[in-house]
mmCIF file of C-alpha atoms in Angstrom:
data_model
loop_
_atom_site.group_PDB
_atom_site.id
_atom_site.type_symbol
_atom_site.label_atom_id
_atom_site.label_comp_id
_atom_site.label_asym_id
_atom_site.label_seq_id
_atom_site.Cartn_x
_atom_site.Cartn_y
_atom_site.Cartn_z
ATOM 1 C CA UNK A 1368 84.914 103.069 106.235
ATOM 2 C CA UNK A 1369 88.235 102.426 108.133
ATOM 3 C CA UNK A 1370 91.182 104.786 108.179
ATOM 4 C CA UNK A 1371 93.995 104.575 111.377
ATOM 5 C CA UNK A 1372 97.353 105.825 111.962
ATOM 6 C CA UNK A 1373 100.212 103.961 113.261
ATOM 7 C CA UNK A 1374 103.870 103.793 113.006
ATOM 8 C CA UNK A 1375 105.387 102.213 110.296
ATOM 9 C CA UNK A 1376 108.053 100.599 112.225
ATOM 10 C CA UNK A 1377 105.390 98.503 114.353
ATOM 11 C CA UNK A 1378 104.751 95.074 112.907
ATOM 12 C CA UNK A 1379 102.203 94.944 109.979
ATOM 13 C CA UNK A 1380 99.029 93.799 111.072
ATOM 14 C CA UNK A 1381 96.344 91.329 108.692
ATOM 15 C CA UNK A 1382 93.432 94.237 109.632
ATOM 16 C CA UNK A 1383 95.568 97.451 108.189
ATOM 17 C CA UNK A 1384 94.255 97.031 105.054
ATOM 18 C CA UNK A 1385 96.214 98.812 102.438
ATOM 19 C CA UNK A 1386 98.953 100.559 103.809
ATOM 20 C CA UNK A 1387 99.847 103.683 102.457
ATOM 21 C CA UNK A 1388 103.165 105.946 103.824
ATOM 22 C CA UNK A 1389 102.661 109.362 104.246
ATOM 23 C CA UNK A 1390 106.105 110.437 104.925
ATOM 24 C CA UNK A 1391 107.702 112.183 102.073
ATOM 25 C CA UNK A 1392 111.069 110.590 103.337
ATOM 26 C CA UNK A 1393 111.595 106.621 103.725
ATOM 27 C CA UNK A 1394 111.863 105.815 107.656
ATOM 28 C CA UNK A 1395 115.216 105.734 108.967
ATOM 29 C CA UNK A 1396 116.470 102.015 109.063
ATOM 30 C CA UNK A 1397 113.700 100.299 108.002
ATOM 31 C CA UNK A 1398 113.864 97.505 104.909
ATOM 32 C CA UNK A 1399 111.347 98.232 102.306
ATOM 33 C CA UNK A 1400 110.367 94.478 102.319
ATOM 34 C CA UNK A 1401 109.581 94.523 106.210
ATOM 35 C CA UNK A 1402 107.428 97.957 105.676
ATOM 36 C CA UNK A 1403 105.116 96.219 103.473
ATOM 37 C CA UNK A 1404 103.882 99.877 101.877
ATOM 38 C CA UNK A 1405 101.522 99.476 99.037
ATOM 39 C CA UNK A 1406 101.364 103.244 98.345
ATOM 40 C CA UNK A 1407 103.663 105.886 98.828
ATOM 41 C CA UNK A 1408 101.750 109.278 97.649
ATOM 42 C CA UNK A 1409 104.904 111.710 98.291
ATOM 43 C CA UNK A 1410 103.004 114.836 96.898
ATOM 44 C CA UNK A 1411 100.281 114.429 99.783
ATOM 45 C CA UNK A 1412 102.908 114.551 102.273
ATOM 46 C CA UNK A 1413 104.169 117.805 103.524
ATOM 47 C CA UNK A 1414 106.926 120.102 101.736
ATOM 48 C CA UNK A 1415 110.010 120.064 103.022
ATOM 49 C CA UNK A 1416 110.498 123.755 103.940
ATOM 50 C CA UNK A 1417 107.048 122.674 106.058
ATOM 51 C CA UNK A 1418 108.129 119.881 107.793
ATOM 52 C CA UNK A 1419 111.454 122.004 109.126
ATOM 53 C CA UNK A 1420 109.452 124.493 109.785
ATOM 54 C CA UNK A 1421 107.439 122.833 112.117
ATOM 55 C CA UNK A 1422 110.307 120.452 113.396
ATOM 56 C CA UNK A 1423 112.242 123.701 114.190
ATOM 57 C CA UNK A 1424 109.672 124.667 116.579
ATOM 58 C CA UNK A 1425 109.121 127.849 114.845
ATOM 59 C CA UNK A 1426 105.198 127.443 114.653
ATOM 60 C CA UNK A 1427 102.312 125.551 116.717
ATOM 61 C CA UNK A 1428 100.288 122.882 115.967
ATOM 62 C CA UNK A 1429 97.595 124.432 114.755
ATOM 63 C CA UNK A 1430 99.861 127.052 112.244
ATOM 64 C CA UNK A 1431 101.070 123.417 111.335
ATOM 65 C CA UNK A 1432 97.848 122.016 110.132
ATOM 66 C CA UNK A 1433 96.655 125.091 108.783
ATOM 67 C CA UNK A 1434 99.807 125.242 106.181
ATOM 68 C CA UNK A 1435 99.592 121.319 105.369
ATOM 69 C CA UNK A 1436 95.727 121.547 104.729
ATOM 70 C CA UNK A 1437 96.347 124.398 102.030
ATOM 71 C CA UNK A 1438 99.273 122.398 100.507
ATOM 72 C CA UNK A 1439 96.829 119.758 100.359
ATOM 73 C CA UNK A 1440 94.365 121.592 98.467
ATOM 74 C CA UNK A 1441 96.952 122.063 94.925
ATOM 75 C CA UNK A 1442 95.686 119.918 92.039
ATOM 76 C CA UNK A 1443 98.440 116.983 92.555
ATOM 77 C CA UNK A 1444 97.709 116.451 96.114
ATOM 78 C CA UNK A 1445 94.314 116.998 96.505
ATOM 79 C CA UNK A 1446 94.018 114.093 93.091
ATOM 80 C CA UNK A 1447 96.229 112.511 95.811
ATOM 81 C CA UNK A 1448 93.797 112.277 98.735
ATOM 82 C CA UNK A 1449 91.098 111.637 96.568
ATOM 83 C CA UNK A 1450 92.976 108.689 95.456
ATOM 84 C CA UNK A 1451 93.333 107.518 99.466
ATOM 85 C CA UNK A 1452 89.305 108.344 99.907
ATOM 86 C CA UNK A 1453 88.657 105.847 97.482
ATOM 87 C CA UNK A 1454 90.826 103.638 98.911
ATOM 88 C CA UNK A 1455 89.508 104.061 102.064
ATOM 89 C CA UNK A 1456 85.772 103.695 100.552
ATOM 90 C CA UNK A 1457 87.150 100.210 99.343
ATOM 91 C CA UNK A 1458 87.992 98.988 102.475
ATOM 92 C CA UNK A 1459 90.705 99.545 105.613
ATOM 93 C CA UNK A 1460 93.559 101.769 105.265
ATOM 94 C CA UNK A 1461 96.222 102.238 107.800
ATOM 95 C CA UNK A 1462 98.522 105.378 107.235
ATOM 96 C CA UNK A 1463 101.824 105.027 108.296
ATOM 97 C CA UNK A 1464 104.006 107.410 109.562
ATOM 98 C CA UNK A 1465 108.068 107.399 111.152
ATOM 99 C CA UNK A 1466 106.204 110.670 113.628
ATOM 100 C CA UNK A 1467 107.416 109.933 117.396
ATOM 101 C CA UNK A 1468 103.801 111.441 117.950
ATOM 102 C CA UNK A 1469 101.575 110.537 115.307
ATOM 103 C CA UNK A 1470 98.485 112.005 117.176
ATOM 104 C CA UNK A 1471 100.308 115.540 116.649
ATOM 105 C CA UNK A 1472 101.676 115.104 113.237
ATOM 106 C CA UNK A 1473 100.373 115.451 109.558
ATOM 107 C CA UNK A 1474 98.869 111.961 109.667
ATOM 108 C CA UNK A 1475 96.597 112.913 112.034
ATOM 109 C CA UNK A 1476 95.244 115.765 109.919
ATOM 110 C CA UNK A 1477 94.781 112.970 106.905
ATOM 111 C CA UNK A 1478 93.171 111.239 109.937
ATOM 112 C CA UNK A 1479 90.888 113.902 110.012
ATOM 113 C CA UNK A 1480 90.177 114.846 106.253
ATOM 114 C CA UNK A 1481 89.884 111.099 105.519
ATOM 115 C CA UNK A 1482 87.692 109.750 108.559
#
């Protein structure tokens, strides 16, 4: 099983695997034929009024991951992740996120749920 996080606006690399975005928005000046996403599940990503939320600076880290791991637990995206477990049972997947800080972002809490 192989599961990693990196930023979708480095270079694809032959070991990601299946690359799946979990951003519910498409990165900021990137083409979709240089992204190279094969999967794009935007009801595992986190809501919008989450995402400002957090971005506002209005909770920590932790309230953070808390929130997104209960939104991840409705029917469409927990069928989501489930999806992505298989995938990752089928060989590498490399999450990709636009995060400045991936290691403190919602891909790292798929990180964790999916490692």
């Amino acid at each position: 099983m192989s599961v990693r996080v990196r930023r979708v606006y480095e270079e694809p690399e032959p070991e990601d695997g299946v690359r799946v975005l979990v951003d519910r928005l498409w990165p900021r000046g990137l083409a979709k034929d240089v992204a190279r996403i094969d999967e794009w599940p935007k009801a595992m990503t986190p809501s919008t009024e989450l995402r400002r939320w957090y971005h506002a600076g209005e909770a920590s880290y932790e309230e953070f991951c808390r929130c997104y791991e209960a939104e991840l637990a409705a029917p469409e995206a927990a069928e989501l992740l489930d999806h992505v477990r298989t995938l990752v049972g089928e060989g590498p997947v490399t999450l990709l996120t636009a995060a400045k800080s991936p290691e403190e972002s919602h891909a790292a809490v798929l990180l964790g749920l999916l490692s």
